Short mmCIF file of N, CA and C and ligand atoms in Angstrom, two decimals:
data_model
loop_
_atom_site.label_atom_id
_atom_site.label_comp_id
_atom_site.label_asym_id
_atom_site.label_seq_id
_atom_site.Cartn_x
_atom_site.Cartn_y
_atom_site.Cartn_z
N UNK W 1 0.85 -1.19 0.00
CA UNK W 1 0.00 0.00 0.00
C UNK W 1 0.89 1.25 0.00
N UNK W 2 1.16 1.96 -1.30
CA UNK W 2 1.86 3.43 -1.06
C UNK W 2 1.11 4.25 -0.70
N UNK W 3 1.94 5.17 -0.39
CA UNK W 3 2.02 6.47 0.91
C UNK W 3 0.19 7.20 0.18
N UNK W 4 -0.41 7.89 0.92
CA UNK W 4 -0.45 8.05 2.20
C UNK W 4 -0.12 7.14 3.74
N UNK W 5 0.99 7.34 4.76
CA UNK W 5 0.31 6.37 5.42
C UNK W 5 -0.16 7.29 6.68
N UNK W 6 -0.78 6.85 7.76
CA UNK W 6 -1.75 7.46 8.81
C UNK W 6 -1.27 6.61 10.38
N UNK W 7 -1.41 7.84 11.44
CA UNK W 7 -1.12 6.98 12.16
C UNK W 7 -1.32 8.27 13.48
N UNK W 8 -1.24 7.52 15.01
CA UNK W 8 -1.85 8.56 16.11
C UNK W 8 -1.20 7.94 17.55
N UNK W 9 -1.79 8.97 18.33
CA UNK W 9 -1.76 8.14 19.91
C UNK W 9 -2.57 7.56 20.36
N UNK W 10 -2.22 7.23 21.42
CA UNK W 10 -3.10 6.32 21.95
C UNK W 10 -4.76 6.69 22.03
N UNK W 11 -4.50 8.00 22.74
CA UNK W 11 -6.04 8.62 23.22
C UNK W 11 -6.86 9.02 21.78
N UNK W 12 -6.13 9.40 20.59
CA UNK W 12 -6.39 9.86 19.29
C UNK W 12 -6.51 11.41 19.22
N UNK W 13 -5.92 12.07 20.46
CA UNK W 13 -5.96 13.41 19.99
C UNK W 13 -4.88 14.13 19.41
N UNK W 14 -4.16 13.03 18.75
CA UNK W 14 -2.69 13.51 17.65
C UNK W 14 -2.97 12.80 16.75
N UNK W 15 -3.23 13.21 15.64
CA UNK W 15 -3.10 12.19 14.31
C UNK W 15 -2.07 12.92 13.68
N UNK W 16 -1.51 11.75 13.11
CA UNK W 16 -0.54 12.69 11.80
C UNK W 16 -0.71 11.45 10.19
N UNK W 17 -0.22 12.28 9.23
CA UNK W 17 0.13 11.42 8.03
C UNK W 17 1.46 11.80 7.35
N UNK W 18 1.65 10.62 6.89
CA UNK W 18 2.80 10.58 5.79
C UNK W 18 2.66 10.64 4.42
N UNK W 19 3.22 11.48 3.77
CA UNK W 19 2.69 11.87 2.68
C UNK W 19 3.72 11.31 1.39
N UNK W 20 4.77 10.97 2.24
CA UNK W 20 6.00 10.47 1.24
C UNK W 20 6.47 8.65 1.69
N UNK W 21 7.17 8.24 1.00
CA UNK W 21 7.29 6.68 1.27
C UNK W 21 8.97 7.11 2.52
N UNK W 22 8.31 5.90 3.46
CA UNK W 22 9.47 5.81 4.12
C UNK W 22 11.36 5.94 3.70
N UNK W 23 11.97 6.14 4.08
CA UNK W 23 13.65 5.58 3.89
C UNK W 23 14.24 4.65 4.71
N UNK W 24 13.54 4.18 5.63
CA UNK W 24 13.88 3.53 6.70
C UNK W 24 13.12 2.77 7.79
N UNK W 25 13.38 1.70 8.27
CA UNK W 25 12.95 1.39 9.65
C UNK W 25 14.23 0.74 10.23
N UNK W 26 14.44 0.85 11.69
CA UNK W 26 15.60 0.60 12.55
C UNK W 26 14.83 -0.23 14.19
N UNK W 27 15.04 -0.94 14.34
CA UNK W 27 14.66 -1.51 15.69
C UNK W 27 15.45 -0.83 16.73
N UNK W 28 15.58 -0.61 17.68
CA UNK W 28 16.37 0.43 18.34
C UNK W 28 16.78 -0.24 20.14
N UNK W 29 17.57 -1.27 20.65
CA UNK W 29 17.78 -1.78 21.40
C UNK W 29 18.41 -0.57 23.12
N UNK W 30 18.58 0.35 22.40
CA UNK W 30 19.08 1.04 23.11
C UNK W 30 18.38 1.31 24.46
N UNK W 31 19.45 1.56 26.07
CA UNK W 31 18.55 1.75 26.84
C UNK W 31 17.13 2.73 26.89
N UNK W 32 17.81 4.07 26.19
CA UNK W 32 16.79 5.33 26.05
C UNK W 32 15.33 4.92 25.37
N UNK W 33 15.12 3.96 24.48
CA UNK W 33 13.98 3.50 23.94
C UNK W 33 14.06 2.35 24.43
N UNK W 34 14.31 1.76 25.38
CA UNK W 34 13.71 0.79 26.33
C UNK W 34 12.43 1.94 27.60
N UNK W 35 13.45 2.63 27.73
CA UNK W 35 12.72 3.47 29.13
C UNK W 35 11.71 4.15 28.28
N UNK W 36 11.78 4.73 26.88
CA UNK W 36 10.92 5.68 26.62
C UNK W 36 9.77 4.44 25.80
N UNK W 37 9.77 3.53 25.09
CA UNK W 37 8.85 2.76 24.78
C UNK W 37 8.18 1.98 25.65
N UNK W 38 8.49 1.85 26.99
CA UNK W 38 8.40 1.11 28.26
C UNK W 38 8.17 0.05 28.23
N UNK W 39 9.24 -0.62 27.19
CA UNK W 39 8.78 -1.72 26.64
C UNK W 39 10.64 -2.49 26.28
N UNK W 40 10.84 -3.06 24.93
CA UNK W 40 11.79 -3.87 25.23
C UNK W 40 12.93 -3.40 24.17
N UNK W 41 12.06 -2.84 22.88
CA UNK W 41 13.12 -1.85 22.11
C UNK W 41 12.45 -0.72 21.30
N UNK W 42 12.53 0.17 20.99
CA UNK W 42 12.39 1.15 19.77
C UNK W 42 12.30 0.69 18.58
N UNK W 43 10.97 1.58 18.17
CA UNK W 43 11.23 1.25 16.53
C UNK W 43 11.05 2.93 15.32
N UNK W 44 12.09 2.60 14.78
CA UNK W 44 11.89 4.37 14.54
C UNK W 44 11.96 4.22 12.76
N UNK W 45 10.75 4.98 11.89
CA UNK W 45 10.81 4.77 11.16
C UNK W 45 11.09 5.48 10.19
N UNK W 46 12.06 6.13 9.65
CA UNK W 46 12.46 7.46 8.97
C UNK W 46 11.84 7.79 7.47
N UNK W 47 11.21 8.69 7.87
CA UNK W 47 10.55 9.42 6.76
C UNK W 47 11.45 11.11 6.59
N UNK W 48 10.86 11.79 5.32
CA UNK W 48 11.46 13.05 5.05
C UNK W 48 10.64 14.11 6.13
N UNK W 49 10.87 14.81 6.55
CA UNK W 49 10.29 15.66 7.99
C UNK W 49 9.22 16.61 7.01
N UNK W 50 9.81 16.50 5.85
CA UNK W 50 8.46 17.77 5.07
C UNK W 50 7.47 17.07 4.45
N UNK W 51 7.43 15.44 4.94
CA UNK W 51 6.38 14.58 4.27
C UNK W 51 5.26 14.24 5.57
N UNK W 52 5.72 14.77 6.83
CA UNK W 52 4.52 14.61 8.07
C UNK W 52 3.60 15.84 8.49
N UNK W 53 2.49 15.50 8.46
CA UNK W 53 1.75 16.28 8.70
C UNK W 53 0.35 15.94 9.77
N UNK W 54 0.30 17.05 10.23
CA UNK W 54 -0.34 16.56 11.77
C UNK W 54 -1.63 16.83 11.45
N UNK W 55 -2.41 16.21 11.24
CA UNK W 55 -4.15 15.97 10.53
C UNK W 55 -4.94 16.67 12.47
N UNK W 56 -4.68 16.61 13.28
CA UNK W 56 -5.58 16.65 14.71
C UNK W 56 -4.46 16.64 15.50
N UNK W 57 -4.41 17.47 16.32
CA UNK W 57 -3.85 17.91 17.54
C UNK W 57 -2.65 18.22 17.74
N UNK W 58 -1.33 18.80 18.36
CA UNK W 58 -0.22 19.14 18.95
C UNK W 58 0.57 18.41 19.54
N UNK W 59 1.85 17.47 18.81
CA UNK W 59 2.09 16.95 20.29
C UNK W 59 3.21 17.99 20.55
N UNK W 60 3.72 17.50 21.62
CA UNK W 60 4.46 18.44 22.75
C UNK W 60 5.79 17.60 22.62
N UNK W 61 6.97 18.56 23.04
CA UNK W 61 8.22 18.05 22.20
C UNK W 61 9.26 18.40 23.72
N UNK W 62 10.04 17.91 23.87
CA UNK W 62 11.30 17.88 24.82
C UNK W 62 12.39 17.32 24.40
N UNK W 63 13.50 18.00 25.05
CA UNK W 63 14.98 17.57 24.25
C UNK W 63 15.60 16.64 25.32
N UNK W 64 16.55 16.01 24.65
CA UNK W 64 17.14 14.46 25.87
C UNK W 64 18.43 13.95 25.27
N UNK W 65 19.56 13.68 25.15
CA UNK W 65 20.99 12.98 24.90
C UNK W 65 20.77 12.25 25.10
N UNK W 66 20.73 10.74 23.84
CA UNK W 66 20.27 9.49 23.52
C UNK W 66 21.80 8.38 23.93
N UNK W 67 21.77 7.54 23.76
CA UNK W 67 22.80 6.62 24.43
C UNK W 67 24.24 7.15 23.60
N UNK W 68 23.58 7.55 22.20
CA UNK W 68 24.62 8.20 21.42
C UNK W 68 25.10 9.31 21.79
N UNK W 69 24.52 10.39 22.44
CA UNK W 69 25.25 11.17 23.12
C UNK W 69 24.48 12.19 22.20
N UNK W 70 23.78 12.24 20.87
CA UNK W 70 23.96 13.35 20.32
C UNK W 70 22.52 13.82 20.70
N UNK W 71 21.87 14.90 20.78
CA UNK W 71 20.54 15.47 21.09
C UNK W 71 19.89 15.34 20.41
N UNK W 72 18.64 15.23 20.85
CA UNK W 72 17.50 14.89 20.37
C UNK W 72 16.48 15.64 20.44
N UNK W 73 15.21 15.49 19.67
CA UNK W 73 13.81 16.06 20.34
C UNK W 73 12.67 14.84 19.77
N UNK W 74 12.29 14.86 21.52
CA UNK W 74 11.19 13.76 21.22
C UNK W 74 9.73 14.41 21.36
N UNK W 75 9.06 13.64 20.72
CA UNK W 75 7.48 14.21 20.45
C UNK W 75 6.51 13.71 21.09
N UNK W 76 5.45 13.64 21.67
CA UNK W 76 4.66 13.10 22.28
C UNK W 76 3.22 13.65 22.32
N UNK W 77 1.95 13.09 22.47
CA UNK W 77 0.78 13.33 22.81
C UNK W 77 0.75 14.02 24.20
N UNK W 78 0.48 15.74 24.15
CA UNK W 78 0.28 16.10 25.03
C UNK W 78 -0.65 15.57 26.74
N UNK W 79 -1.76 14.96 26.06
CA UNK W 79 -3.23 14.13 26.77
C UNK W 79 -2.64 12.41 27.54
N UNK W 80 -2.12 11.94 26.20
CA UNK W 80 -2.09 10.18 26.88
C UNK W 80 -0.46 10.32 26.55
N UNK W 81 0.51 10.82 26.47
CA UNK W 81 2.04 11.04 26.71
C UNK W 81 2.64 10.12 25.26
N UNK W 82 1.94 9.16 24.50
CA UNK W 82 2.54 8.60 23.86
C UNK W 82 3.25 9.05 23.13
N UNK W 83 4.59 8.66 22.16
CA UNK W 83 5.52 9.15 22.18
C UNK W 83 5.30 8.85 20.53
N UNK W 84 5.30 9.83 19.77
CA UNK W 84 5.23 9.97 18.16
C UNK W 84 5.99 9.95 17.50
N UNK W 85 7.38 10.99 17.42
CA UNK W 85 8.21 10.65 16.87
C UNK W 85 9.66 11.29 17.59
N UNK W 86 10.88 11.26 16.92
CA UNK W 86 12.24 11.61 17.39
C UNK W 86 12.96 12.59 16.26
N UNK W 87 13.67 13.80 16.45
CA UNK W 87 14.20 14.49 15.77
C UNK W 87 15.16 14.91 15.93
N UNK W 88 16.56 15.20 15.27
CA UNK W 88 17.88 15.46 15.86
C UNK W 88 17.43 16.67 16.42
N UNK W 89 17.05 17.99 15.21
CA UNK W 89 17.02 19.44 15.71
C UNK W 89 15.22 19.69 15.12
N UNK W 90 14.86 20.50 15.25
CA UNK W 90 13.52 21.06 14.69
C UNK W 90 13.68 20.75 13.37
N UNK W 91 14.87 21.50 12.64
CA UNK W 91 14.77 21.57 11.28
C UNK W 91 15.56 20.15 10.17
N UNK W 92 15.77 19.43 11.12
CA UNK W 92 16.34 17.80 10.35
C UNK W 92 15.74 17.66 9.11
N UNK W 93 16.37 17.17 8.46
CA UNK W 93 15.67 16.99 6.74
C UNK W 93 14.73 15.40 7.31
N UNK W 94 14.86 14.34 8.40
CA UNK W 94 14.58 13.29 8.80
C UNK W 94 13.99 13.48 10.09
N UNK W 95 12.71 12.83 9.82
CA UNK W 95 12.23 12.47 11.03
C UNK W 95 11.99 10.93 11.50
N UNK W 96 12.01 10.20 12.84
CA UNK W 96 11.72 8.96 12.63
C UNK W 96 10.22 9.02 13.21
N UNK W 97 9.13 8.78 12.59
CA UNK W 97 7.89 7.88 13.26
C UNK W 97 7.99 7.20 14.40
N UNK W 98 7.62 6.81 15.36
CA UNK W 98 7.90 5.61 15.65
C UNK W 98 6.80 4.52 15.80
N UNK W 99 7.03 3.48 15.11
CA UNK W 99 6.07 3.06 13.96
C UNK W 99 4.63 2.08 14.84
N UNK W 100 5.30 2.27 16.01
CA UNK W 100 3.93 1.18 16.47
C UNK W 100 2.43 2.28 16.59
N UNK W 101 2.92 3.77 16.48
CA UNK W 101 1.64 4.84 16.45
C UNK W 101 1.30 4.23 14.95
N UNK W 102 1.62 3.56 13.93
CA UNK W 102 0.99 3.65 12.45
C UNK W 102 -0.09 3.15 12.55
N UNK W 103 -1.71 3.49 12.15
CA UNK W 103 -2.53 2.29 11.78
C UNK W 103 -2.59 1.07 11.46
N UNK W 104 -1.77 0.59 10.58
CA UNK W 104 -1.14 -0.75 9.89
C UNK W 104 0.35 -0.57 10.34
N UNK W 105 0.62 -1.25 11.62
CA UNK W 105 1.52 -1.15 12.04
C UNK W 105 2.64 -2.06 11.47
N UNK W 106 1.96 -3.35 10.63
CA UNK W 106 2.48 -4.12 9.54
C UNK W 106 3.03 -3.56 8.61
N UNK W 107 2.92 -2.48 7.94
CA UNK W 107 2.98 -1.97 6.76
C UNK W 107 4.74 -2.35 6.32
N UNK W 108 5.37 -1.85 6.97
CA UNK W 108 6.88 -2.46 6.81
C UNK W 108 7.14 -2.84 8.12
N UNK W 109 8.46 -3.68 7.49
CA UNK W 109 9.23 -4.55 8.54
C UNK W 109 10.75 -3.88 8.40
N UNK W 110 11.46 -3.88 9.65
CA UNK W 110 13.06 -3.60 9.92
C UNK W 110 13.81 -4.59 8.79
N UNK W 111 14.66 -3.40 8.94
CA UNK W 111 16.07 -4.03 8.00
C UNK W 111 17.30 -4.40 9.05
N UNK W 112 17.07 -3.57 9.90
CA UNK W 112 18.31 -3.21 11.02
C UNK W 112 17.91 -3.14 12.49
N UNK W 113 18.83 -4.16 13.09
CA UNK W 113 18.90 -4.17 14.75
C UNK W 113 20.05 -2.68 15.19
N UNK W 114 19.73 -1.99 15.99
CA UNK W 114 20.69 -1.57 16.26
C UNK W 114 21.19 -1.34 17.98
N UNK W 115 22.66 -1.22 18.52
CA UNK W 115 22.19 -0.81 20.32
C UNK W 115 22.44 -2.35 20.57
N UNK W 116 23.01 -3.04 19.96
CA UNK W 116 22.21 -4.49 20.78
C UNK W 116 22.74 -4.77 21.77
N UNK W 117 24.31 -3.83 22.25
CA UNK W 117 24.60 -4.73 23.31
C UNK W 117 24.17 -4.42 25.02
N UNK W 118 22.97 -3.84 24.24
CA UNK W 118 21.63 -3.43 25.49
C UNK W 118 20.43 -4.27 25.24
N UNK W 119 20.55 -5.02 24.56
CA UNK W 119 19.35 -5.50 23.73
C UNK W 119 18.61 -6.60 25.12
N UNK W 120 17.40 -6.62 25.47
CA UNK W 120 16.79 -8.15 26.32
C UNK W 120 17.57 -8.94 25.66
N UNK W 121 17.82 -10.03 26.72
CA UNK W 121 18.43 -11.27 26.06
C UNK W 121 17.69 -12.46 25.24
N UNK W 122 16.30 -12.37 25.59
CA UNK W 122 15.12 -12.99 25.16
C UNK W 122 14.44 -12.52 23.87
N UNK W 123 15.21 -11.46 23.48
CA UNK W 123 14.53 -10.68 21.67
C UNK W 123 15.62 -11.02 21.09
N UNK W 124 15.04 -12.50 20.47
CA UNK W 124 15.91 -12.93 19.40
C UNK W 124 15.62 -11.94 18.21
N UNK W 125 16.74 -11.47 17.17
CA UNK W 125 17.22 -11.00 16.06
C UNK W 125 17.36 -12.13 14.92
N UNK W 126 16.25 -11.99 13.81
CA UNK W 126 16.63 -12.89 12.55
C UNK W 126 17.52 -13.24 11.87
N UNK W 127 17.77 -14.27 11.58
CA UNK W 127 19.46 -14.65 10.44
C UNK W 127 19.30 -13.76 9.79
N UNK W 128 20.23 -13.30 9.13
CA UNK W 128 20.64 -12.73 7.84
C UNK W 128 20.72 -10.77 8.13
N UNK W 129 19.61 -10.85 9.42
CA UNK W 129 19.07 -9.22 9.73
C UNK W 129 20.88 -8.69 9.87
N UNK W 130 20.60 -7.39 9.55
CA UNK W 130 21.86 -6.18 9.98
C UNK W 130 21.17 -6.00 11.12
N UNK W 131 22.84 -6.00 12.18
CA UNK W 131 22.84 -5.81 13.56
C UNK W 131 24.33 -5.33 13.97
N UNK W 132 24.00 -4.61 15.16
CA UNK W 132 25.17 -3.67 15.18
C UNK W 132 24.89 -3.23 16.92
N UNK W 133 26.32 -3.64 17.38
CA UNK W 133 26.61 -3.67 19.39
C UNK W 133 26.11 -1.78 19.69
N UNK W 134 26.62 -1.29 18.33
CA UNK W 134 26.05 0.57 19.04
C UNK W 134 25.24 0.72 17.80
N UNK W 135 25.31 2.21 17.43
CA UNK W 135 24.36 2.67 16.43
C UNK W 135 25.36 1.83 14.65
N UNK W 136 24.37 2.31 13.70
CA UNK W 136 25.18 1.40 12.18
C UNK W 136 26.44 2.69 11.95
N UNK W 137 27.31 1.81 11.56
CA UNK W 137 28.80 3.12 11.61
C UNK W 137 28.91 2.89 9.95
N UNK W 138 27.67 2.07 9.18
CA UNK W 138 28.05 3.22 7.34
C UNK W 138 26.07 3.20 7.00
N UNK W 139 26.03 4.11 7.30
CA UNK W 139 24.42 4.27 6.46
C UNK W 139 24.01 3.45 5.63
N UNK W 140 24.60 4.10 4.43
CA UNK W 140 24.96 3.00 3.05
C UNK W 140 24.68 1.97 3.08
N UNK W 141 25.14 1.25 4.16
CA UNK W 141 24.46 -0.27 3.90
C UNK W 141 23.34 -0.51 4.57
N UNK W 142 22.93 -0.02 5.43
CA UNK W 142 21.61 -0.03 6.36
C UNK W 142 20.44 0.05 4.43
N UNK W 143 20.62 1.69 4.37
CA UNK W 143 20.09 1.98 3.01
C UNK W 143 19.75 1.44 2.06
N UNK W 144 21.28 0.43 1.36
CA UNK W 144 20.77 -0.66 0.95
C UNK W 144 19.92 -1.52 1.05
N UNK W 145 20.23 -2.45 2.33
CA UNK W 145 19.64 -2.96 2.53
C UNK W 145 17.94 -2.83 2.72
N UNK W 146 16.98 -1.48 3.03
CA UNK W 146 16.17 -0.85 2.59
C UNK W 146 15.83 -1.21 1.60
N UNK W 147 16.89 -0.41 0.42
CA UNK W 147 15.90 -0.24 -0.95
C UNK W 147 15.66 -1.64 -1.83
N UNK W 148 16.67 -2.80 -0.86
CA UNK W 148 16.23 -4.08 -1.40
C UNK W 148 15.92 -4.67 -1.01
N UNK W 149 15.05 -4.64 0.26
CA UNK W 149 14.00 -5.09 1.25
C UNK W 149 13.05 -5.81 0.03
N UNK W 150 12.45 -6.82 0.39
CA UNK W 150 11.68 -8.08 0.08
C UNK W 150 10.09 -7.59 0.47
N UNK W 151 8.77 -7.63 -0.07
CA UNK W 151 7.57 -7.06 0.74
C UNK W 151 6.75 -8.03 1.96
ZN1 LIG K 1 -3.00 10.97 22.97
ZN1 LIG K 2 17.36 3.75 20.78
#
């Protein structure tokens, strides 16, 4: 199914859409999206930042130094706190989704583990998947691996 895709918080008083096709999805093992997904890893799905658009409501944004060290701004549903998306600065050419807000939360699948050597020990990682102990140290192949993703 190409783009539009659609997607919200929990309570539904943030909707947003995507208006352009993804570049990315990354599973994200790291402690910071353990604590902030309250759950077991991150999933962040990179789209172009001038392809999201917020159809209903405001979320509310705060800045935080990710395991990587480099700053961030995370987004969230003002009402039920859920957490929408991640941005280096305001004006990033990239934003990541983070993809379990999508409607069809199926819609794509990861190319890339990353963080793992924070990872639960119990979230097995697929043969063949790209995986990496900190963040991926060449894009390029993450990318690749992307644009020759299987449906
Ligand atoms: Zn909400
Ligand atoms: Zn992370």
């Amino acid at each position: 199914m190409p783009a539009p895709y659609s997607g919200g918080c929990q309570c539904g008083a943030v909707r947003y859409e995507i208006t352009s096709e993804p570049t990315g999805l990354t599973v994200c093992h790291c402690t910071d999206c353990q604590r902030q997904s309250a759950s077991a890893f991150g999933m962040s799905l990179r789209v172009p930042t001038a392809s999201v658009r917020f159809t209903k409501g405001t979320p509310k944004t705060f800045s935080f130094a990710g395991d990587s060290g480099r700053p961030k701004v995370g987004a969230f549903c003002p009402d039920c706190g859920t957490r929408l998306y991640h941005i280096l600065a305001p004006t990033a050419p990239s934003t990541t989704i983070k993809a379990g807000t999508l409607d069809n939360p199926s819609a794509f699948k990861p190319v890339v583990h990353i963080w793992t050597r924070s990872k639960q020990p119990w979230v097995p990682i697929p043969d063949g998947m790209l995986q990496y102990e900190k963040g991926a140290p060449d894009q390029a192949v993450v990318d690749k691996a992307w644009a020759e993703r299987k449906p």
